[in-house]
Coordinates of C-alpha atoms and ligand atoms in Angstrom, one line a residue:
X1 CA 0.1 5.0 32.5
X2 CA -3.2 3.4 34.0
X3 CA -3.9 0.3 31.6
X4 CA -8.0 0.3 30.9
X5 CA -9.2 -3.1 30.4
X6 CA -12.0 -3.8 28.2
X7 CA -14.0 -6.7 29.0
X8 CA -17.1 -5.9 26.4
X9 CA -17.6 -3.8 23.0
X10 CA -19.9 -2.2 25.2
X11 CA -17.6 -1.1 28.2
X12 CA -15.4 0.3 25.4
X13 CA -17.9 2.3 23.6
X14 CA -19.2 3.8 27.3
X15 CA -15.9 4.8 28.4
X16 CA -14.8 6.4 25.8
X17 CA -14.2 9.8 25.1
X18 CA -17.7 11.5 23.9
X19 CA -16.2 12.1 20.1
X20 CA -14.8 8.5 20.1
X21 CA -18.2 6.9 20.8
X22 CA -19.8 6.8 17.3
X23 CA -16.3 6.1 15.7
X24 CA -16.4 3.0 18.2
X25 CA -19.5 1.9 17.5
X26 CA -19.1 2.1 13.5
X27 CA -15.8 -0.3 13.8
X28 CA -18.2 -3.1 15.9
X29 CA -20.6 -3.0 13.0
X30 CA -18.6 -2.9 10.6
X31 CA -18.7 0.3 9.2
X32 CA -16.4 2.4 7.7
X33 CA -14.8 5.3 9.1
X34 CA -14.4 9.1 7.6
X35 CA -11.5 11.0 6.9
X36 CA -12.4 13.5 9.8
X37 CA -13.0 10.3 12.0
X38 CA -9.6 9.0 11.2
X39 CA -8.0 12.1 12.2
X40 CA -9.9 12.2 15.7
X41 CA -8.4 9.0 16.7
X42 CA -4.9 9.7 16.2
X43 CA -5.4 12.9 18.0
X44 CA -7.7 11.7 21.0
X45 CA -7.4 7.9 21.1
X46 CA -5.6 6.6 24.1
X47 CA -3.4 3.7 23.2
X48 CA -5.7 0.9 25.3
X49 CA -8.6 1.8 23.4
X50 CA -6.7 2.1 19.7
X51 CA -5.0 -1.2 20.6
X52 CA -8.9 -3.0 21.5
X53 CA -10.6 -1.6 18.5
X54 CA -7.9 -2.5 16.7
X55 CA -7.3 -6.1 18.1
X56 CA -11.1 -6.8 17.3
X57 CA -10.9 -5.9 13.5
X58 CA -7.3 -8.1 13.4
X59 CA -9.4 -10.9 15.5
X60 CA -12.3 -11.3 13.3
X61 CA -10.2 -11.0 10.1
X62 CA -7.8 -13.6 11.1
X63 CA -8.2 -15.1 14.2
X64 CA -4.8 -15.5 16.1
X65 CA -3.2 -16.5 12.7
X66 CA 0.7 -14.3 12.5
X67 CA 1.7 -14.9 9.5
X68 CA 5.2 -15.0 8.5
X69 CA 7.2 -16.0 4.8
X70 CA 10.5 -17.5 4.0
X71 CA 12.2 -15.1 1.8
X72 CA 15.3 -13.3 1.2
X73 CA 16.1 -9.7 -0.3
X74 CA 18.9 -8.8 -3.1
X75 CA 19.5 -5.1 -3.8
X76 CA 20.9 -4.7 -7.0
X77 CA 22.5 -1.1 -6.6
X78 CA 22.9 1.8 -3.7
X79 CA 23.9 4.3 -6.3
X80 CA 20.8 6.2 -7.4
X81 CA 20.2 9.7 -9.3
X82 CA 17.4 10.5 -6.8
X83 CA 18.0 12.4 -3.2
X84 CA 15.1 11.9 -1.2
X85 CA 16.2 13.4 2.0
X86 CA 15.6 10.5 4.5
X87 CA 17.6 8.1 2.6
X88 CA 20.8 7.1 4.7
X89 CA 21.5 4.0 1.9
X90 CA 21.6 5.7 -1.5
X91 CA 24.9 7.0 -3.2
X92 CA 24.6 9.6 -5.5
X93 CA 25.4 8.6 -9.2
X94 CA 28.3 11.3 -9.4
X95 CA 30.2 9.4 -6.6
X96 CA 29.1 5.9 -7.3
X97 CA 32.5 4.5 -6.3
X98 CA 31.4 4.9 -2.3
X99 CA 28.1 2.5 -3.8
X100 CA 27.9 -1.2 -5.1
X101 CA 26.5 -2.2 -8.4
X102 CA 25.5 -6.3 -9.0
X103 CA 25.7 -7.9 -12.4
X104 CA 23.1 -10.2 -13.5
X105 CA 26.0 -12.9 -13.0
X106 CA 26.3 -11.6 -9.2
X107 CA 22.1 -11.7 -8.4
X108 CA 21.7 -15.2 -10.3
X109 CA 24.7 -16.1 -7.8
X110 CA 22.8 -15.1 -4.5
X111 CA 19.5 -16.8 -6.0
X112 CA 21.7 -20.1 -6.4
X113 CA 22.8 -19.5 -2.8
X114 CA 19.3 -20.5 -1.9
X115 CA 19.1 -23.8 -4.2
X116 CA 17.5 -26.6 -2.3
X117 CA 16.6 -24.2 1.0
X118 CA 12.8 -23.5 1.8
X119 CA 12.3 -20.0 0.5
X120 CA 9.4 -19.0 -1.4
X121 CA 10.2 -15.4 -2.9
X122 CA 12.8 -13.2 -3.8
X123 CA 12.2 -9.4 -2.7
X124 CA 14.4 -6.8 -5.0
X125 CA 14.9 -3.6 -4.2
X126 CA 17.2 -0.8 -4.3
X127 CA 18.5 2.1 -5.6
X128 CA 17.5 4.2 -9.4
X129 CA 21.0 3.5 -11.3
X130 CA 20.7 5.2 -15.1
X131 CA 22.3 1.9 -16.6
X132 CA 20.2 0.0 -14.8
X133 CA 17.4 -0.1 -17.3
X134 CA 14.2 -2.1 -18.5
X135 CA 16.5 -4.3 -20.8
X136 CA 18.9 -4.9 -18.0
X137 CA 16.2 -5.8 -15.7
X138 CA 14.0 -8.1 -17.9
X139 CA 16.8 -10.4 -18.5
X140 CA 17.3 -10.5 -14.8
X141 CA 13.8 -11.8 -14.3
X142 CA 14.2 -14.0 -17.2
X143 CA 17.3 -15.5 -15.7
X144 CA 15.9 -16.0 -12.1
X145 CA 12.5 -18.1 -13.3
X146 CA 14.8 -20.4 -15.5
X147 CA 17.0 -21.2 -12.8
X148 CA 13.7 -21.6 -10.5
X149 CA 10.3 -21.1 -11.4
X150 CA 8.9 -21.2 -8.4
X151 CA 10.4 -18.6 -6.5
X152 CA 8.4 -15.8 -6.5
X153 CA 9.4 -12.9 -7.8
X154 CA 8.1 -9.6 -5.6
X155 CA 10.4 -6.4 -7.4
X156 CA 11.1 -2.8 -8.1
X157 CA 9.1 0.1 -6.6
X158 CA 7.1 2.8 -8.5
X159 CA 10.1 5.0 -8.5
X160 CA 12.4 2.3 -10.0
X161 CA 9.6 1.3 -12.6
X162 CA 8.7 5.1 -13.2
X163 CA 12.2 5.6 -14.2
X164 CA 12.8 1.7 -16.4
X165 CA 9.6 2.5 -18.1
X166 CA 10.5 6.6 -19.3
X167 CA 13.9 5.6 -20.4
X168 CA 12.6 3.1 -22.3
X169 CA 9.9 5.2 -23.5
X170 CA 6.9 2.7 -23.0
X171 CA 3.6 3.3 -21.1
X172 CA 3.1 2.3 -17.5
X173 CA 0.4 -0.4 -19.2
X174 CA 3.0 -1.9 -21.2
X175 CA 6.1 -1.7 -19.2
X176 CA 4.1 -3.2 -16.9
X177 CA 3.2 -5.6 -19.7
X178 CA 7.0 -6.7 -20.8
X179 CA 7.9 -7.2 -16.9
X180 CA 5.1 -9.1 -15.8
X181 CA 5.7 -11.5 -18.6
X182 CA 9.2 -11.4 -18.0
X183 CA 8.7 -12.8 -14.5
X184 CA 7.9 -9.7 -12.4
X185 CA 5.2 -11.7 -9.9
X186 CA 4.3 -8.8 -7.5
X187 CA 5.0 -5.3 -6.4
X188 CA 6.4 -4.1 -3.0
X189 CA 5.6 -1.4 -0.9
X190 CA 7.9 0.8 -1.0
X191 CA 8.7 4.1 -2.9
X192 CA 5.2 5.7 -1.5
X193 CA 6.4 7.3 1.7
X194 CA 3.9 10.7 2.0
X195 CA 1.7 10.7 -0.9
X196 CA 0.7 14.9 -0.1
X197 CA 2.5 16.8 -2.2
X198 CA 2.8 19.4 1.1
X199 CA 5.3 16.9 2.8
X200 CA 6.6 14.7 -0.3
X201 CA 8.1 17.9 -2.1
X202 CA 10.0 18.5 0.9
X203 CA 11.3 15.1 1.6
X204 CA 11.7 13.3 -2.0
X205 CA 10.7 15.9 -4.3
X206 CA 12.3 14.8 -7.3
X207 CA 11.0 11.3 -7.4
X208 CA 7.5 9.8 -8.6
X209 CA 4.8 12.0 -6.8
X210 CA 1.8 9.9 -5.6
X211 CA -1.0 10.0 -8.9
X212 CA 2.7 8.1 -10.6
X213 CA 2.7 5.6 -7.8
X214 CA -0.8 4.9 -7.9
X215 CA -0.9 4.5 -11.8
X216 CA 2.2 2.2 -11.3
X217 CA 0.1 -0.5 -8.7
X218 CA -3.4 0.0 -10.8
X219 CA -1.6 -1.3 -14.1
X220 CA -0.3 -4.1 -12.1
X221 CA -3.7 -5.0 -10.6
X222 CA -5.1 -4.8 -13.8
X223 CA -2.9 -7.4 -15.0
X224 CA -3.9 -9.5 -11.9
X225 CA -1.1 -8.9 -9.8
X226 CA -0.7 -8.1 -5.9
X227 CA 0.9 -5.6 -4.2
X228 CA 1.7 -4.2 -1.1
X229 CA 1.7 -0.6 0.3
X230 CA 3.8 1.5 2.8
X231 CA 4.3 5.1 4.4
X232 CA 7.0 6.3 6.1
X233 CA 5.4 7.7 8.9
X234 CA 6.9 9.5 12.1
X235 CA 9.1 12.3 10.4
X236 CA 7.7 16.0 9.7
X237 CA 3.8 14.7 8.7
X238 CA 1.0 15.7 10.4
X239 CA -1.8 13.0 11.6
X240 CA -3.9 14.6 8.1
X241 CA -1.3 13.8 6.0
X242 CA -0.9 9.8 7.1
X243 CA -4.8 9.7 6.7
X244 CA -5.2 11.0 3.3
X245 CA -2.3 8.8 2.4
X246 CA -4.2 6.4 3.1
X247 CA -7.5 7.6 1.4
X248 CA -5.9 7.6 -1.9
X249 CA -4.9 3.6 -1.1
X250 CA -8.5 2.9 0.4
X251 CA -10.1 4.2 -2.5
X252 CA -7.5 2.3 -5.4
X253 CA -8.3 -0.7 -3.3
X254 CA -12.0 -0.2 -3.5
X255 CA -11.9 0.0 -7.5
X256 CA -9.2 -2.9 -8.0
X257 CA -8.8 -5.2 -5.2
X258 CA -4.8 -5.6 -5.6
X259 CA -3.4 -4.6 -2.2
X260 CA -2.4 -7.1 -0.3
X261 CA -0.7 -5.5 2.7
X262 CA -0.4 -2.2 4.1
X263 CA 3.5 -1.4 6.1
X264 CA 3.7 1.4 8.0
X265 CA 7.5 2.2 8.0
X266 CA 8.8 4.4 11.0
X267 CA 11.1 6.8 10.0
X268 CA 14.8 6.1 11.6
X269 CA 17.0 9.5 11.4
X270 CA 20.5 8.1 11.2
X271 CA 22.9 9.5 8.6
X272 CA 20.3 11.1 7.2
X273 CA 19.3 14.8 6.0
X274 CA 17.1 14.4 8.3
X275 CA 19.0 13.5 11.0
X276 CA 17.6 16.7 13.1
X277 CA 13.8 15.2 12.8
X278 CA 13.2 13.2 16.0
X279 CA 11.9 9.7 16.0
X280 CA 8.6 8.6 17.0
X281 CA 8.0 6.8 20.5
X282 CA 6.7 3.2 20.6
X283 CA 3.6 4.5 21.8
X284 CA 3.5 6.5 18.7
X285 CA 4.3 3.4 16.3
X286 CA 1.6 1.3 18.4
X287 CA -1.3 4.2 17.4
X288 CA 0.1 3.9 13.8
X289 CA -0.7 0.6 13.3
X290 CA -3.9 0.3 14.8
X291 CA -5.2 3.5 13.0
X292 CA -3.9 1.9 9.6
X293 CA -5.7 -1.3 10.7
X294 CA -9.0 0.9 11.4
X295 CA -9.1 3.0 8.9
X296 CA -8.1 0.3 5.3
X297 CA -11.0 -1.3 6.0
X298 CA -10.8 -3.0 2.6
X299 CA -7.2 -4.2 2.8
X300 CA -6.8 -7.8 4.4
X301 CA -3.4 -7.7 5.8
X302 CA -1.2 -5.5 8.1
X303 CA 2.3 -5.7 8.3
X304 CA 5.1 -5.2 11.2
X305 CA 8.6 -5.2 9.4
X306 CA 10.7 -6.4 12.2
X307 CA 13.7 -5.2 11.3
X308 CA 13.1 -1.7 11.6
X309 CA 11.3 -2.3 15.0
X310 CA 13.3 -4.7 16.5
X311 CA 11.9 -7.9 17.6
X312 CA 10.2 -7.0 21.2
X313 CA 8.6 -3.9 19.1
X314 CA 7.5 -6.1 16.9
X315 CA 5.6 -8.4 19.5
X316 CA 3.8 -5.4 20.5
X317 CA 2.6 -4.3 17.6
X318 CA 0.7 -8.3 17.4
X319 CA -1.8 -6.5 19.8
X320 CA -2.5 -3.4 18.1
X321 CA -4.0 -4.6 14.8
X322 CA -0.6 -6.4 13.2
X323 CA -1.3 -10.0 11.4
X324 CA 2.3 -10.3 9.4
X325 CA 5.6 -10.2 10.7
X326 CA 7.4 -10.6 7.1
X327 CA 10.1 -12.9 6.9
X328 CA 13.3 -14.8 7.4
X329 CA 15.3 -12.1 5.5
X330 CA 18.6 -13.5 6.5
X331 CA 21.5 -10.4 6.5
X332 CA 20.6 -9.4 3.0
X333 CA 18.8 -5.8 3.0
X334 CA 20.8 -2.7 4.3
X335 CA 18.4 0.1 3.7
X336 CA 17.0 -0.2 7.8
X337 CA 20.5 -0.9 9.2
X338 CA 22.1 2.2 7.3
X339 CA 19.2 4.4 9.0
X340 CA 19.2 3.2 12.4
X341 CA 17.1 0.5 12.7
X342 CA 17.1 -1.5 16.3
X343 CA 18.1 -4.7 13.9
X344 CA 22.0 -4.2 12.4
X345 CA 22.4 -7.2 10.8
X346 CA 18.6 -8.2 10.1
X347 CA 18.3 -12.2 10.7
X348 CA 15.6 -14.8 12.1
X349 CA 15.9 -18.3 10.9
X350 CA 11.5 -19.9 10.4
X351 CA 12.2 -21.4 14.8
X352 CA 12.9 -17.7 15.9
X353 CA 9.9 -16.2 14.3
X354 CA 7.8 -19.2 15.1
X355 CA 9.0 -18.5 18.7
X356 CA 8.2 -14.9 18.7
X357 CA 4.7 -15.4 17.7
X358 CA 4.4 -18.0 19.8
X359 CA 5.5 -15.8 23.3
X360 CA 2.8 -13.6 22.5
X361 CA 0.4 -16.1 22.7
X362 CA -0.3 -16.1 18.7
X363 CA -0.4 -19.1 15.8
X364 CA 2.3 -18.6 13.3
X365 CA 1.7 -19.8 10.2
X366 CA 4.0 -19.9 7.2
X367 CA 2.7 -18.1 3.7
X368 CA 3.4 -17.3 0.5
X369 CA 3.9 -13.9 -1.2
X370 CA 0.0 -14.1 -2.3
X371 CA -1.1 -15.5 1.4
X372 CA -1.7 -19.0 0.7
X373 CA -1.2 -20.9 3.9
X374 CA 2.0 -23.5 3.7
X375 CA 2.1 -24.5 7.0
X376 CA 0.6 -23.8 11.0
X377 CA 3.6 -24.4 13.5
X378 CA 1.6 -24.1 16.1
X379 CA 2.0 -27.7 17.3
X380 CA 5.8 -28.3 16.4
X381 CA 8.3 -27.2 19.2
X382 CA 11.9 -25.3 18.5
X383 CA 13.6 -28.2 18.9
X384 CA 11.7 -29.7 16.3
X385 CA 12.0 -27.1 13.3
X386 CA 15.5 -26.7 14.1
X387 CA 16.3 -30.5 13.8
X388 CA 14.0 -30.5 10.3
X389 CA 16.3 -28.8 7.5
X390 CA 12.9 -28.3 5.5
X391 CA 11.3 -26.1 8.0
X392 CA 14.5 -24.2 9.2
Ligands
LIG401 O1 10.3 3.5 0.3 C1 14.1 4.5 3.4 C2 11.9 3.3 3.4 C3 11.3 1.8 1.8 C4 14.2 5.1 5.5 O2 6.4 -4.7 0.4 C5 13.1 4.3 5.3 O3 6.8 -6.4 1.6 C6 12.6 4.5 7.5 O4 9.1 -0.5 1.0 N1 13.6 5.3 7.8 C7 11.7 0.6 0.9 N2 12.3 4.0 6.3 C8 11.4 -0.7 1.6 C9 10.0 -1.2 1.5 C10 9.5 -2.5 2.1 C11 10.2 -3.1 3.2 C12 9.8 -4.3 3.6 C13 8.8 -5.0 3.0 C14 8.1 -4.5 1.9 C15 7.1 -5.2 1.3 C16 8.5 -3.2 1.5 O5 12.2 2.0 2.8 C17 11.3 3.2 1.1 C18 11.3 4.1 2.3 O6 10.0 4.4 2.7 N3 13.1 3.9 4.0 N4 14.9 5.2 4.3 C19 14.5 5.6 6.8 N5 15.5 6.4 7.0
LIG402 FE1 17.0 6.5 -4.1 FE2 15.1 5.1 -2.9 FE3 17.1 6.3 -1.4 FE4 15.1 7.7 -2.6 S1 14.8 6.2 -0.9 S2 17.3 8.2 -2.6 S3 14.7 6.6 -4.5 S4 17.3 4.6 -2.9

């Protein structure tokens, strides 16, 4: 492929193809882009041109700052009484002696594995077990914030929360309501995959369709909290679908403000039902991002999940509109090794993400959940963080 160099906003804009042009010229003034406009650039932008418009809009956002958090995942359960049909992880509840199930006694355990280590939040997710309900998972919140307060607790998809809140036959407002003050910090991403009902009734029909979803994160905004979004791009969608999935999150971000981060998550085909679908190319995943950057204009961050790219992927995508890189994770999530990820047993310590950032010529800089800054390695060496047990 012949790499095009852009040395101007101008250079771009000229060589450009003809229907490109005014989409160009809106993203250097700062203007948003249409629905149709979105579409034209995953069907006729080259990857050079995606990855410059979409390097200028990470650029003036953030700078070189690649953010990064210390945090570590538990996953309560694998059994779950959905089937969504890319899910290589989940056992169904009728032979949920193949799955795992954690007590409250068994989560508080891994969250006391962490006492005294640097990590900032706690990320829980997994499966929808039926006796695995509101109760059960209020008094796990509880039990985490009185063992630490500060950790940070960022839980439960829509389609978990969905099901908690009808079995316990609240509203979305107030379930919300009991787990927020229960300790529930922040929301996730996940559980959104393709919001149009065309593709999600053939791919996770029986789960929370998108209005659900959407009602779920507004409830939680309106109680002041932040979330994150994702789509699981790269399977049987069609470049339509990914953009009005993310219309609907553009416009619930234009009335609340709550998003924090938008995850594209590339859809992996092993031990699947959908094993037959092929998986996207890199150059594919590389247009995904920097469309996504492009077109949530209004959302401030943009995340690679390294695990499911692998960490050379996940260099790349630094160029083509990426700001985050996620965390530390340390071993403890299984839902991207069980489908194929290029990461089997998903693990950086805070000096190999640092370095990764750093090779691409990048800052890193450590965050919270809720993007406060903790701390810019950019001056401190490998050698360094790894001697310091507070940093690594
Ligand atoms: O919703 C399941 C995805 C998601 C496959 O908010 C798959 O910080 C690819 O949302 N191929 C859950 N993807 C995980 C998630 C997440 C991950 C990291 C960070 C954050 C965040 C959120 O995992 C599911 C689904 O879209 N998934 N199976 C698969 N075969
Ligand atoms: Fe269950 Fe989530 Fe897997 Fe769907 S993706 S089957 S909801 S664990």
């Amino acid at each position: 492929m012949k790499a095009t160099v852009y040395n101007s906003s101008d250079m771009l804009i000229q060589t450009a193809d003809k229907n490109l042009q005014p989409i160009a010229k809106k993203i250097f003034a700062n203007q948003r882009i249409s629905f149709e406009e979105g579409v034209q650039l995953f069907e006729k932008g080259s990857l050079p041109f995606l990855g410059a418009l979409a390097n200028f809009v990470r650029e003036q956002k953030h700078g070189d700052k690649t953010y990064f958090n210390r945090n570590f995942h538990i996953e309560p359960t694998n059994v779950c009484v959905f089937s969504c049909k890319f899910c290589a992880y989940s056992r169904l509840y009728a032979h949920r002696e193949e799955g795992w199930e954690l007590s409250i006694e068994q989560m508080l355990d891994i969250v006391k594995s962490y006492d005294g280590k640097p990590v900032t939040e706690v990320h829980i997710v997994g499966g929808v077990h039926p006796k695995m309900d509101l109760q059960f998972f209020t008094a796990l919140l509880k039990a985490i914030k009185a063992h630490r307060p500060d950790l940070h607790i960022k839980a439960f998809t829509p389609v978990e929360l969905d099901y908690m809140f009808r079995k316990a036959k609240v509203s979305v407002e107030e379930g919300m309501r009991i787990a927020h003050e229960a300790g529930l910090d922040s929301l996730p991403g996940g559980g959104a995959e393709i919001f149009h009902p065309e593709i999600r009734t053939q791919i996770c029909a029986d789960k929370v369709d998108a209005d659900g979803w959407l009602h779920i994160h507004k409830a939680a905004h309106q109680l002041g909290m932040h979330t994150n979004a994702t789509m699981l791009y790269g399977h049987i969608e069609k470049y339509w679908h990914r953009i009005d999935h993310m219309e609907r999150l553009r416009q619930l971000q234009d009335e609340t403000g709550g998003f924090n981060t938008f995850i594209p998550l590339k859809f992996r085909n092993k031990d699947n039902d959908m094993s037959h679908v092929p998986e996207s190319t890199i150059v594919e995943d590389l247009k995904m991002y920097a469309v996504a950057r492009l077109y949530l204009d209004n959302f401030p961050h943009m995340k690679a999940y390294w695990p499911m790219l692998g960490r050379k992927n996940a260099q790349l995508t630094i160029q083509f509109g990426v700001n985050d890189i996620d965390g530390t994770i340390d071993d403890s999530t299984k839902i991207y090794s069980m489908a194929g990820s290029e990461e089997q047993n998903p693990s950086m310590s805070t000096a190999d993400l640092v370095t990764l950032i750093k090779q691409v010529n990048r800052q890193p800089v450590e965050r919270d959940t809720l993007y406060h800054e903790i701390r810019d390695y950019s001056n401190l060496s490998y050698d360094a963080i790894v001697a310091n047990p507070l940093l690594n």
